[in-house]
Coordinates of N, CA and C in Angstrom, one line a residue:
X1 N 89.3 191.9 87.8 CA 90.0 190.9 87.0 C 91.5 191.0 87.4
X2 N 92.1 189.9 87.9 CA 93.5 189.9 88.4 C 94.5 189.9 87.2
X3 N 95.7 190.4 87.5 CA 96.7 190.4 86.6 C 97.1 189.0 86.1
X4 N 97.1 188.1 87.1 CA 97.4 186.6 86.7 C 96.4 186.1 85.8
X5 N 95.1 186.4 86.0 CA 94.0 185.9 85.1 C 94.3 186.5 83.7
X6 N 94.6 187.8 83.6 CA 94.8 188.4 82.2 C 96.0 187.8 81.6
X7 N 97.1 187.6 82.4 CA 98.3 187.0 81.8 C 98.1 185.6 81.3
X8 N 97.3 184.8 82.1 CA 97.0 183.4 81.7 C 96.2 183.4 80.4
X9 N 95.3 184.3 80.3 CA 94.5 184.4 79.1 C 95.3 184.7 77.8
X10 N 96.3 185.7 78.0 CA 97.1 186.1 76.9 C 98.1 184.9 76.6
X11 N 98.7 184.3 77.6 CA 99.6 183.2 77.4 C 98.9 182.1 76.7
X12 N 97.7 181.7 77.1 CA 97.0 180.6 76.4 C 96.7 180.9 75.0
X13 N 96.3 182.1 74.7 CA 96.0 182.5 73.3 C 97.3 182.4 72.5
X14 N 98.4 182.9 73.1 CA 99.8 182.8 72.4 C 100.2 181.4 72.2
X15 N 100.1 180.6 73.2 CA 100.5 179.2 73.1 C 99.7 178.5 72.0
X16 N 98.4 178.7 72.0 CA 97.6 178.0 71.0 C 97.9 178.5 69.6
X17 N 98.3 179.7 69.5 CA 98.7 180.2 68.2 C 100.0 179.5 67.7
X18 N 100.9 179.4 68.7 CA 102.2 178.7 68.3 C 101.9 177.2 68.0
X19 N 101.0 176.6 68.8 CA 100.7 175.2 68.6 C 100.1 175.0 67.2
X20 N 99.3 175.9 66.8 CA 98.7 175.9 65.4 C 99.7 175.9 64.3
X21 N 100.7 176.9 64.6 CA 101.8 177.0 63.6 C 102.7 175.7 63.5
X22 N 103.0 175.2 64.8 CA 103.9 174.1 64.9 C 103.2 172.8 64.4
X23 N 101.9 172.7 64.6 CA 101.1 171.6 64.1 C 101.1 171.5 62.6
X24 N 101.0 172.7 62.0 CA 101.1 172.9 60.6 C 102.5 172.4 60.0
X25 N 103.5 172.8 60.8 CA 104.9 172.4 60.5 C 105.1 170.9 60.6
X26 N 104.4 170.3 61.6 CA 104.5 168.8 61.7 C 103.8 168.1 60.5
X27 N 102.7 168.7 60.1 CA 102.0 168.1 58.9 C 102.9 168.2 57.7
X28 N 103.5 169.2 57.5 CA 104.5 169.4 56.3 C 105.6 168.4 56.5
X29 N 106.3 168.4 57.6 CA 107.5 167.5 57.8 C 107.1 166.1 57.6
X30 N 106.0 165.6 58.3 CA 105.5 164.2 58.1 C 105.1 163.9 56.7
X31 N 104.5 164.8 56.0 CA 104.1 164.6 54.6 C 105.4 164.4 53.7
X32 N 106.4 165.2 54.0 CA 107.6 165.1 53.2 C 108.3 163.8 53.5
X33 N 108.3 163.4 54.8 CA 109.0 162.1 55.2 C 108.2 160.9 54.6
X34 N 106.9 161.1 54.5 CA 106.0 160.0 54.0 C 106.3 159.9 52.4
X35 N 106.5 161.0 51.8 CA 106.8 160.9 50.3 C 108.1 160.3 50.1
X36 N 109.1 160.6 51.0 CA 110.5 160.0 50.8 C 110.5 158.5 51.2
X37 N 109.7 158.1 52.1 CA 109.8 156.7 52.6 C 108.9 155.8 51.7
X38 N 107.8 156.3 51.2 CA 106.8 155.4 50.5 C 107.4 154.6 49.3
X39 N 108.3 155.2 48.5 CA 108.8 154.4 47.4 C 109.5 153.1 47.8
X40 N 110.0 153.0 49.0 CA 110.6 151.7 49.5 C 109.6 150.6 49.6
X41 N 108.3 150.9 49.8 CA 107.3 150.0 50.0 C 106.8 149.5 48.6
X42 N 107.3 150.1 47.5 CA 106.9 149.7 46.2 C 107.9 148.7 45.6
X43 N 109.0 148.5 46.2 CA 110.0 147.6 45.8 C 109.5 146.1 45.9
X44 N 109.1 145.5 44.9 CA 108.7 144.1 44.8 C 107.5 143.9 45.8
X45 N 106.8 145.0 46.2 CA 105.7 144.9 47.1 C 106.0 144.3 48.4
X46 N 107.3 144.6 48.9 CA 107.8 144.2 50.1 C 107.1 144.9 51.3
X47 N 106.6 144.2 52.3 CA 105.9 144.8 53.4 C 106.9 144.7 54.6
X48 N 107.2 145.8 55.2 CA 108.1 145.9 56.3 C 107.4 145.7 57.6
X49 N 108.1 145.1 58.6 CA 107.5 144.8 59.8 C 107.2 146.1 60.6
X50 N 107.9 147.1 60.3 CA 107.8 148.4 61.0 C 106.9 149.3 60.1
X51 N 105.7 149.5 60.4 CA 104.8 150.3 59.5 C 105.0 151.8 59.7
X52 N 106.1 152.2 59.1 CA 106.5 153.6 59.2 C 105.4 154.6 58.6
X53 N 105.0 154.2 57.3 CA 103.9 155.1 56.8 C 102.6 155.2 57.6
X54 N 102.2 154.1 58.3 CA 101.1 154.1 59.2 C 101.4 155.1 60.3
X55 N 102.6 154.9 60.9 CA 102.9 155.8 62.1 C 102.9 157.3 61.6
X56 N 103.4 157.6 60.4 CA 103.4 158.9 59.9 C 102.0 159.4 59.7
X57 N 101.1 158.5 59.1 CA 99.7 159.0 58.9 C 99.1 159.3 60.2
X58 N 99.3 158.5 61.3 CA 98.7 158.7 62.5 C 99.1 160.1 63.1
X59 N 100.5 160.4 63.0 CA 101.0 161.7 63.4 C 100.4 162.8 62.6
X60 N 100.2 162.6 61.3 CA 99.6 163.7 60.5 C 98.2 163.9 61.0
X61 N 97.4 162.9 61.3 CA 96.0 163.0 61.7 C 96.0 163.7 63.1
X62 N 96.9 163.3 64.0 CA 96.9 163.9 65.3 C 97.3 165.3 65.2
X63 N 98.3 165.7 64.4 CA 98.7 167.0 64.2 C 97.5 167.9 63.6
X64 N 96.7 167.2 62.8 CA 95.6 167.9 62.2 C 94.6 168.3 63.3
X65 N 94.4 167.3 64.2 CA 93.4 167.5 65.3 C 93.9 168.6 66.2
X66 N 95.3 168.5 66.5 CA 95.8 169.5 67.4 C 95.7 171.0 66.8
X67 N 95.8 171.0 65.4 CA 95.7 172.3 64.7 C 94.3 172.9 64.9
X68 N 93.3 172.0 64.8 CA 91.9 172.4 65.0 C 91.6 172.8 66.4
X69 N 92.2 172.0 67.4 CA 92.0 172.2 68.8 C 92.5 173.5 69.2
X70 N 93.6 174.0 68.6 CA 94.2 175.2 69.0 C 93.3 176.4 68.8
X71 N 92.4 176.3 67.8 CA 91.4 177.3 67.6 C 90.3 177.3 68.6
X72 N 90.0 176.1 69.1 CA 89.0 175.9 70.2 C 89.6 176.6 71.4
X73 N 90.9 176.3 71.7 CA 91.5 177.0 72.8 C 91.5 178.5 72.8
X74 N 91.8 179.0 71.6 CA 91.8 180.4 71.4 C 90.3 181.0 71.6
X75 N 89.3 180.3 71.1 CA 88.0 180.8 71.3 C 87.6 180.7 72.8
X76 N 88.0 179.6 73.4 CA 87.7 179.5 74.8 C 88.3 180.6 75.7
X77 N 89.5 181.0 75.3 CA 90.3 182.0 76.1 C 89.6 183.4 75.8
X78 N 89.3 183.7 74.5 CA 88.7 185.0 74.2 C 87.3 185.1 74.7
X79 N 86.5 184.0 74.7 CA 85.1 184.1 75.2 C 85.0 183.8 76.7
X80 N 86.1 183.5 77.3 CA 86.1 183.2 78.7 C 85.2 182.1 79.0
X81 N 85.2 181.0 78.3 CA 84.3 179.9 78.4 C 85.0 178.8 79.2
X82 N 84.6 178.6 80.4 CA 85.2 177.5 81.3 C 84.9 176.1 80.7
X83 N 83.7 175.9 80.2 CA 83.3 174.6 79.6 C 84.2 174.3 78.4
X84 N 84.4 175.3 77.5 CA 85.2 175.1 76.3 C 86.6 174.9 76.6
X85 N 87.1 175.5 77.6 CA 88.5 175.4 78.0 C 88.8 174.0 78.6
X86 N 87.8 173.5 79.4 CA 87.9 172.1 80.0 C 87.9 171.1 78.8
X87 N 87.0 171.3 77.9 CA 86.9 170.4 76.7 C 88.2 170.4 75.9
X88 N 88.7 171.6 75.7 CA 90.0 171.8 75.0 C 91.1 171.0 75.7
X89 N 91.2 171.2 77.0 CA 92.3 170.5 77.8 C 92.1 169.0 77.8
X90 N 90.9 168.5 77.9 CA 90.7 167.1 77.9 C 91.0 166.4 76.6
X91 N 90.5 167.0 75.5 CA 90.8 166.4 74.1 C 92.3 166.6 73.8
X92 N 92.9 167.7 74.2 CA 94.3 167.9 73.9 C 95.2 167.0 74.7
X93 N 94.8 166.6 75.9 CA 95.5 165.6 76.7 C 95.5 164.2 76.0
X94 N 94.3 163.9 75.4 CA 94.2 162.6 74.7 C 95.1 162.6 73.4
X95 N 95.1 163.8 72.7 CA 95.9 163.9 71.6 C 97.4 163.9 71.9
X96 N 97.8 164.5 73.0 CA 99.2 164.5 73.5 C 99.7 163.0 73.8
X97 N 98.8 162.3 74.5 CA 99.1 160.9 74.8 C 99.3 160.0 73.6
X98 N 98.4 160.1 72.6 CA 98.5 159.4 71.4 C 99.7 159.8 70.6
X99 N 100.0 161.0 70.5 CA 101.1 161.6 69.8 C 102.4 161.1 70.3
X100 N 102.6 161.1 71.6 CA 103.8 160.7 72.2 C 104.0 159.2 72.2
X101 N 102.8 158.5 72.2 CA 102.9 157.0 72.2 C 103.4 156.6 70.8
X102 N 102.9 157.2 69.7 CA 103.2 156.9 68.4 C 104.7 157.2 68.1
X103 N 105.1 158.4 68.5 CA 106.5 158.8 68.3 C 107.4 158.0 69.2
X104 N 107.1 157.7 70.4 CA 107.9 156.8 71.2 C 108.1 155.4 70.6
X105 N 107.0 154.9 70.2 CA 107.1 153.6 69.5 C 108.0 153.6 68.2
X106 N 107.8 154.6 67.5 CA 108.6 154.8 66.2 C 110.1 155.0 66.5
X107 N 110.4 155.8 67.6 CA 111.7 156.0 68.0 C 112.4 154.7 68.5
X108 N 111.6 153.9 69.3 CA 112.1 152.7 69.8 C 112.4 151.7 68.7
X109 N 111.6 151.8 67.7 CA 111.8 150.8 66.6 C 112.6 151.3 65.4
X110 N 113.3 152.4 65.6 CA 114.0 153.0 64.5 C 115.2 152.2 64.0
X111 N 115.8 151.5 65.0 CA 116.9 150.6 64.6 C 116.4 149.4 63.8
X112 N 115.2 148.9 64.2 CA 114.6 147.8 63.4 C 114.2 148.3 62.0
X113 N 113.8 149.5 61.9 CA 113.4 150.1 60.6 C 114.6 150.2 59.8
X114 N 115.7 150.7 60.3 CA 116.9 150.9 59.6 C 117.5 149.6 59.1
X115 N 117.4 148.5 59.9 CA 117.9 147.2 59.5 C 117.0 146.6 58.4
X116 N 115.7 146.8 58.5 CA 114.8 146.3 57.4 C 114.9 147.0 56.1
X117 N 115.1 148.4 56.2 CA 115.3 149.2 55.0 C 116.6 148.7 54.3
X118 N 117.7 148.5 55.1 CA 118.9 148.0 54.6 C 118.8 146.7 53.9
X119 N 118.0 145.8 54.5 CA 117.7 144.5 53.9 C 116.9 144.6 52.6
X120 N 115.9 145.5 52.5 CA 115.1 145.7 51.3 C 116.0 146.2 50.2
X121 N 116.8 147.2 50.6 CA 117.7 147.8 49.5 C 118.8 146.8 49.0
X122 N 119.3 146.0 49.9 CA 120.2 144.9 49.5 C 119.6 143.9 48.6
X123 N 118.3 143.5 48.9 CA 117.7 142.5 48.1 C 117.3 143.0 46.7
X124 N 117.0 144.3 46.6 CA 116.6 144.8 45.3 C 117.7 145.4 44.5
X125 N 118.9 145.7 45.1 CA 120.0 146.3 44.4 C 120.4 145.4 43.3
X126 N 120.5 144.1 43.5 CA 121.0 143.1 42.6 C 119.9 142.8 41.5
X127 N 118.7 143.2 41.8 CA 117.6 143.1 40.8 C 117.6 144.2 39.8
X128 N 118.3 145.3 40.1 CA 118.2 146.5 39.3 C 118.5 146.2 37.8
X129 N 119.6 145.5 37.4 CA 119.9 145.4 36.0 C 119.0 144.4 35.3
X130 N 118.4 143.4 36.1 CA 117.6 142.4 35.4 C 116.1 142.5 35.8
X131 N 115.7 143.7 36.2 CA 114.3 143.9 36.5 C 113.4 143.7 35.3
X132 N 112.6 142.8 35.3 CA 111.7 142.5 34.1 C 110.5 143.5 34.0
X133 N 109.9 143.7 35.1 CA 108.7 144.6 35.1 C 109.1 146.1 35.2
X134 N 110.4 146.4 35.5 CA 110.9 147.7 35.6 C 110.5 148.4 36.9
X135 N 109.8 147.8 37.8 CA 109.4 148.4 39.1 C 110.6 148.7 39.9
X136 N 111.5 147.8 40.0 CA 112.7 147.9 40.9 C 113.6 149.1 40.3
X137 N 113.8 149.0 39.0 CA 114.7 150.0 38.4 C 114.1 151.4 38.5
X138 N 112.7 151.5 38.3 CA 112.1 152.9 38.4 C 112.1 153.4 39.8
X139 N 111.8 152.4 40.8 CA 111.8 152.9 42.2 C 113.2 153.3 42.7
X140 N 114.2 152.6 42.3 CA 115.6 152.9 42.7 C 115.9 154.3 42.0
X141 N 115.5 154.5 40.8 CA 115.8 155.8 40.1 C 115.1 157.0 40.8
X142 N 113.9 156.7 41.2 CA 113.1 157.8 41.9 C 113.8 158.1 43.2
X143 N 114.1 157.1 44.0 CA 114.7 157.3 45.3 C 116.0 158.1 45.2
X144 N 116.9 157.6 44.2 CA 118.2 158.3 44.1 C 118.1 159.7 43.5
X145 N 117.1 159.9 42.6 CA 117.0 161.3 42.0 C 116.4 162.2 43.1
X146 N 115.3 161.8 43.7 CA 114.6 162.7 44.7 C 115.4 163.0 45.9
X147 N 116.1 162.0 46.4 CA 116.9 162.1 47.7 C 118.3 162.5 47.4
X148 N 118.7 162.6 46.1 CA 120.1 162.9 45.8 C 121.1 162.1 46.5
X149 N 120.9 160.8 46.3 CA 121.8 159.8 46.9 C 122.2 158.7 45.9
X150 N 123.1 157.9 46.3 CA 123.6 156.8 45.3 C 123.9 155.5 46.1
X151 N 123.3 154.4 45.6 CA 123.5 153.1 46.3 C 122.9 153.1 47.7
X152 N 123.3 152.0 48.4 CA 122.9 151.9 49.8 C 123.7 152.7 50.7
X153 N 125.0 152.5 50.7 CA 125.9 153.3 51.5 C 126.8 154.2 50.7
X154 N 126.7 154.2 49.4 CA 127.5 155.1 48.6 C 127.6 154.5 47.1
X155 N 128.2 155.3 46.2 CA 128.3 154.9 44.8 C 129.0 153.5 44.6
X156 N 129.9 153.2 45.6 CA 130.7 152.0 45.5 C 129.9 150.7 45.4
X157 N 128.6 150.8 46.0 CA 127.7 149.7 46.0 C 127.4 149.2 44.6
X158 N 127.4 150.1 43.6 CA 127.0 149.7 42.3 C 128.2 149.0 41.5
X159 N 129.4 149.2 42.1 CA 130.6 148.5 41.4 C 130.4 147.0 41.5
X160 N 129.7 146.5 42.6 CA 129.5 145.1 42.8 C 128.4 144.6 41.8
X161 N 127.6 145.5 41.3 CA 126.5 145.1 40.4 C 126.9 145.2 38.9
X162 N 127.6 146.2 38.5 CA 128.0 146.4 37.2 C 129.5 145.9 36.9
X163 N 130.2 145.6 38.0 CA 131.6 145.2 37.9 C 132.5 146.2 37.2
X164 N 132.1 147.5 37.3 CA 132.9 148.6 36.7 C 132.6 149.9 37.5
X165 N 133.0 151.0 36.9 CA 132.7 152.3 37.6 C 131.4 152.9 37.1
X166 N 130.6 152.2 36.3 CA 129.4 152.8 35.8 C 128.3 152.8 36.9
X167 N 127.5 153.9 36.9 CA 126.5 154.1 37.9 C 125.1 154.3 37.1
X168 N 124.0 154.1 37.8 CA 122.8 154.4 37.2 C 122.7 156.0 36.9
X169 N 122.1 156.4 35.9 CA 122.0 157.8 35.6 C 121.4 158.7 36.7
X170 N 120.5 158.0 37.5 CA 119.9 158.7 38.6 C 120.9 159.1 39.7
X171 N 122.1 158.5 39.7 CA 123.1 158.8 40.6 C 123.8 160.1 40.3
X172 N 123.6 160.6 39.2 CA 124.3 161.8 38.8 C 123.5 163.1 38.7
X173 N 124.1 164.2 39.2 CA 123.4 165.5 39.2 C 123.2 165.9 37.7
X174 N 124.2 165.7 36.9 CA 124.2 166.0 35.5 C 124.8 164.9 34.7
X175 N 124.0 164.2 33.8 CA 124.5 163.2 33.0 C 125.4 163.7 31.9
X176 N 126.6 163.2 31.7 CA 127.5 163.7 30.6 C 126.9 163.5 29.2
X177 N 127.5 164.1 28.2 CA 127.0 164.1 26.9 C 127.0 162.7 26.3
X178 N 127.9 161.8 26.8 CA 127.9 160.4 26.3 C 126.8 159.6 26.9
X179 N 126.1 160.1 27.8 CA 124.9 159.4 28.4 C 125.2 158.4 29.5
X180 N 126.5 158.4 30.0 CA 126.9 157.5 31.0 C 127.3 158.2 32.3
X181 N 126.8 157.7 33.4 CA 127.2 158.2 34.7 C 128.3 157.3 35.3
X182 N 129.4 158.0 35.7 CA 130.5 157.3 36.1 C 131.0 157.8 37.4
X183 N 131.4 156.9 38.4 CA 131.8 157.3 39.7 C 133.1 158.1 39.7
X184 N 133.9 158.0 38.6 CA 135.2 158.7 38.6 C 135.1 159.9 37.7
X185 N 133.9 160.1 37.1 CA 133.7 161.3 36.1 C 133.3 162.5 36.9
X186 N 134.2 163.5 37.1 CA 133.9 164.7 37.8 C 132.8 165.5 37.2
X187 N 132.7 165.4 35.8 CA 131.6 166.1 35.1 C 130.2 165.7 35.5
X188 N 130.1 164.5 35.8 CA 128.7 163.9 36.1 C 128.3 164.3 37.5
X189 N 129.2 164.6 38.4 CA 128.8 165.0 39.7 C 128.0 164.0 40.4
X190 N 128.5 162.8 40.5 CA 127.8 161.7 41.2 C 127.5 162.0 42.6
X191 N 126.4 161.6 43.1 CA 126.0 161.7 44.5 C 126.9 160.8 45.4
X192 N 127.4 161.3 46.4 CA 128.4 160.6 47.3 C 127.7 159.9 48.5
X193 N 126.5 160.4 48.8 CA 125.9 159.9 50.1 C 125.0 158.7 49.7
X194 N 125.0 157.7 50.6 CA 124.2 156.5 50.4 C 122.7 156.8 50.7
X195 N 121.8 156.1 50.1 CA 120.4 156.3 50.3 C 119.9 155.9 51.7
X196 N 120.5 154.9 52.3 CA 120.1 154.4 53.6 C 120.3 155.6 54.6
X197 N 121.4 156.2 54.6 CA 121.7 157.4 55.5 C 120.7 158.5 55.3
X198 N 120.4 158.8 54.0 CA 119.5 159.9 53.7 C 118.0 159.6 54.2
X199 N 117.6 158.4 53.9 CA 116.3 157.9 54.3 C 116.0 158.0 55.8
X200 N 116.9 157.5 56.5 CA 116.9 157.5 58.0 C 116.9 158.9 58.5
X201 N 117.7 159.8 57.9 CA 117.8 161.2 58.4 C 116.5 162.0 58.2
X202 N 115.7 161.5 57.2 CA 114.4 162.2 57.0 C 113.5 162.1 58.1
X203 N 113.6 161.1 58.9 CA 112.8 160.9 60.1 C 113.1 161.7 61.3
X204 N 114.4 162.2 61.4 CA 114.8 162.9 62.6 C 114.0 164.2 62.8
X205 N 113.7 165.0 61.7 CA 112.9 166.2 62.0 C 111.5 165.9 62.5
X206 N 111.0 164.7 62.2 CA 109.7 164.4 62.6 C 109.7 164.2 64.2
X207 N 110.7 163.5 64.7 CA 110.8 163.3 66.2 C 110.9 164.7 66.9
X208 N 111.8 165.6 66.3 CA 112.1 166.8 67.0 C 110.8 167.7 66.9
X209 N 110.2 167.8 65.8 CA 109.0 168.7 65.6 C 107.9 168.3 66.5
X210 N 107.6 166.9 66.6 CA 106.6 166.4 67.4 C 106.8 166.6 68.9
X211 N 108.1 166.5 69.3 CA 108.5 166.8 70.7 C 108.2 168.3 71.1
X212 N 108.6 169.2 70.2 CA 108.3 170.6 70.4 C 106.9 170.9 70.6
X213 N 106.1 170.3 69.7 CA 104.6 170.5 69.7 C 104.0 169.9 71.0
X214 N 104.6 168.8 71.4 CA 104.1 168.1 72.6 C 104.3 169.0 73.8
X215 N 105.5 169.6 74.0 CA 105.8 170.5 75.1 C 104.9 171.7 75.1
X216 N 104.6 172.2 73.9 CA 103.7 173.4 73.9 C 102.3 172.9 74.2
X217 N 101.9 171.8 73.8 CA 100.5 171.2 74.1 C 100.4 171.0 75.6
X218 N 101.4 170.5 76.2 CA 101.4 170.3 77.7 C 101.2 171.7 78.4
X219 N 102.0 172.7 77.9 CA 101.9 174.0 78.5 C 100.5 174.5 78.3
X220 N 99.9 174.3 77.1 CA 98.5 174.8 76.8 C 97.5 174.1 77.7
X221 N 97.7 172.8 78.0 CA 96.7 172.1 78.9 C 96.8 172.7 80.3
X222 N 98.0 172.9 80.8 CA 98.1 173.4 82.2 C 97.5 174.8 82.3
X223 N 97.8 175.7 81.4 CA 97.3 177.1 81.4 C 95.8 177.1 81.2
X224 N 95.3 176.2 80.3 CA 93.8 176.1 80.1 C 93.1 175.7 81.3
X225 N 93.6 174.7 82.1 CA 93.0 174.3 83.3 C 93.1 175.4 84.4
X226 N 94.2 176.1 84.5 CA 94.3 177.2 85.4 C 93.3 178.4 85.1
X227 N 93.3 178.7 83.8 CA 92.4 179.8 83.4 C 90.9 179.4 83.6
X228 N 90.5 178.1 83.3 CA 89.2 177.7 83.5 C 88.8 177.7 85.0
X229 N 89.7 177.3 85.8 CA 89.5 177.4 87.3 C 89.3 178.8 87.8
X230 N 90.1 179.7 87.2 CA 89.9 181.2 87.5 C 88.6 181.7 87.1
X231 N 88.1 181.3 85.9 CA 86.8 181.8 85.4 C 85.7 181.2 86.3
X232 N 85.8 179.9 86.6 CA 84.8 179.3 87.5 C 84.7 180.0 88.8
X233 N 85.9 180.3 89.4 CA 86.0 180.9 90.7 C 85.4 182.4 90.6
X234 N 85.6 183.1 89.5 CA 85.2 184.4 89.3 C 83.7 184.5 89.3
X235 N 83.1 183.5 88.6 CA 81.6 183.4 88.5 C 81.0 183.1 89.9
X236 N 81.6 182.2 90.6 CA 81.1 181.9 91.9 C 81.2 183.1 92.9
X237 N 82.2 183.9 92.7 CA 82.3 185.1 93.5 C 81.2 186.1 93.2
X238 N 80.9 186.2 91.9 CA 79.9 187.1 91.5 C 78.5 186.6 91.9

């Protein structure tokens, strides 16, 4: 057994272990991004042209498959199964292509997504005080509380709605004793960052994590093919 063969076996096992960990990280990052983005789709049941939740669900599914495949790769390396390694490399190649296609499409459409989110927030901001069913008010409160943001681009957006310095209570870290959140009240600790910036920033870790996993998957495919060829050649020699 050559040193190269042993090294490839060890490297493949290590790469698959790292892929499993990174895939799990992608699942967590995408799930958090989905939780942060989903409330926007509840605002007056508005449907955006850019199906971000669908893209995130696809990435979550693909990451789940990659997580399971990493164990197949580990088993193939440990059992020295050429057939299992080729199967692993083939399926992982398909997963990699789908993964990169979805992320590439989402990255290409991110400006459209940002513009549509900005449009949705602008349309519903003015409905906040007069929301009859309470959906707009509740959704805005959830977004601002969970993301620790205020308004679209900042607290000043609410000045055009209330015509004063009053803010929704969800904009404040701690609501003062008088029960009112005010942009000029230091005691209330109003959030300074706009929700649009925070929402868009939640997608950046998704692109980065998927890119890292994709590089590791490509490395795993190459090593699996090399190792499988070595195993096949070894059996032919014997």
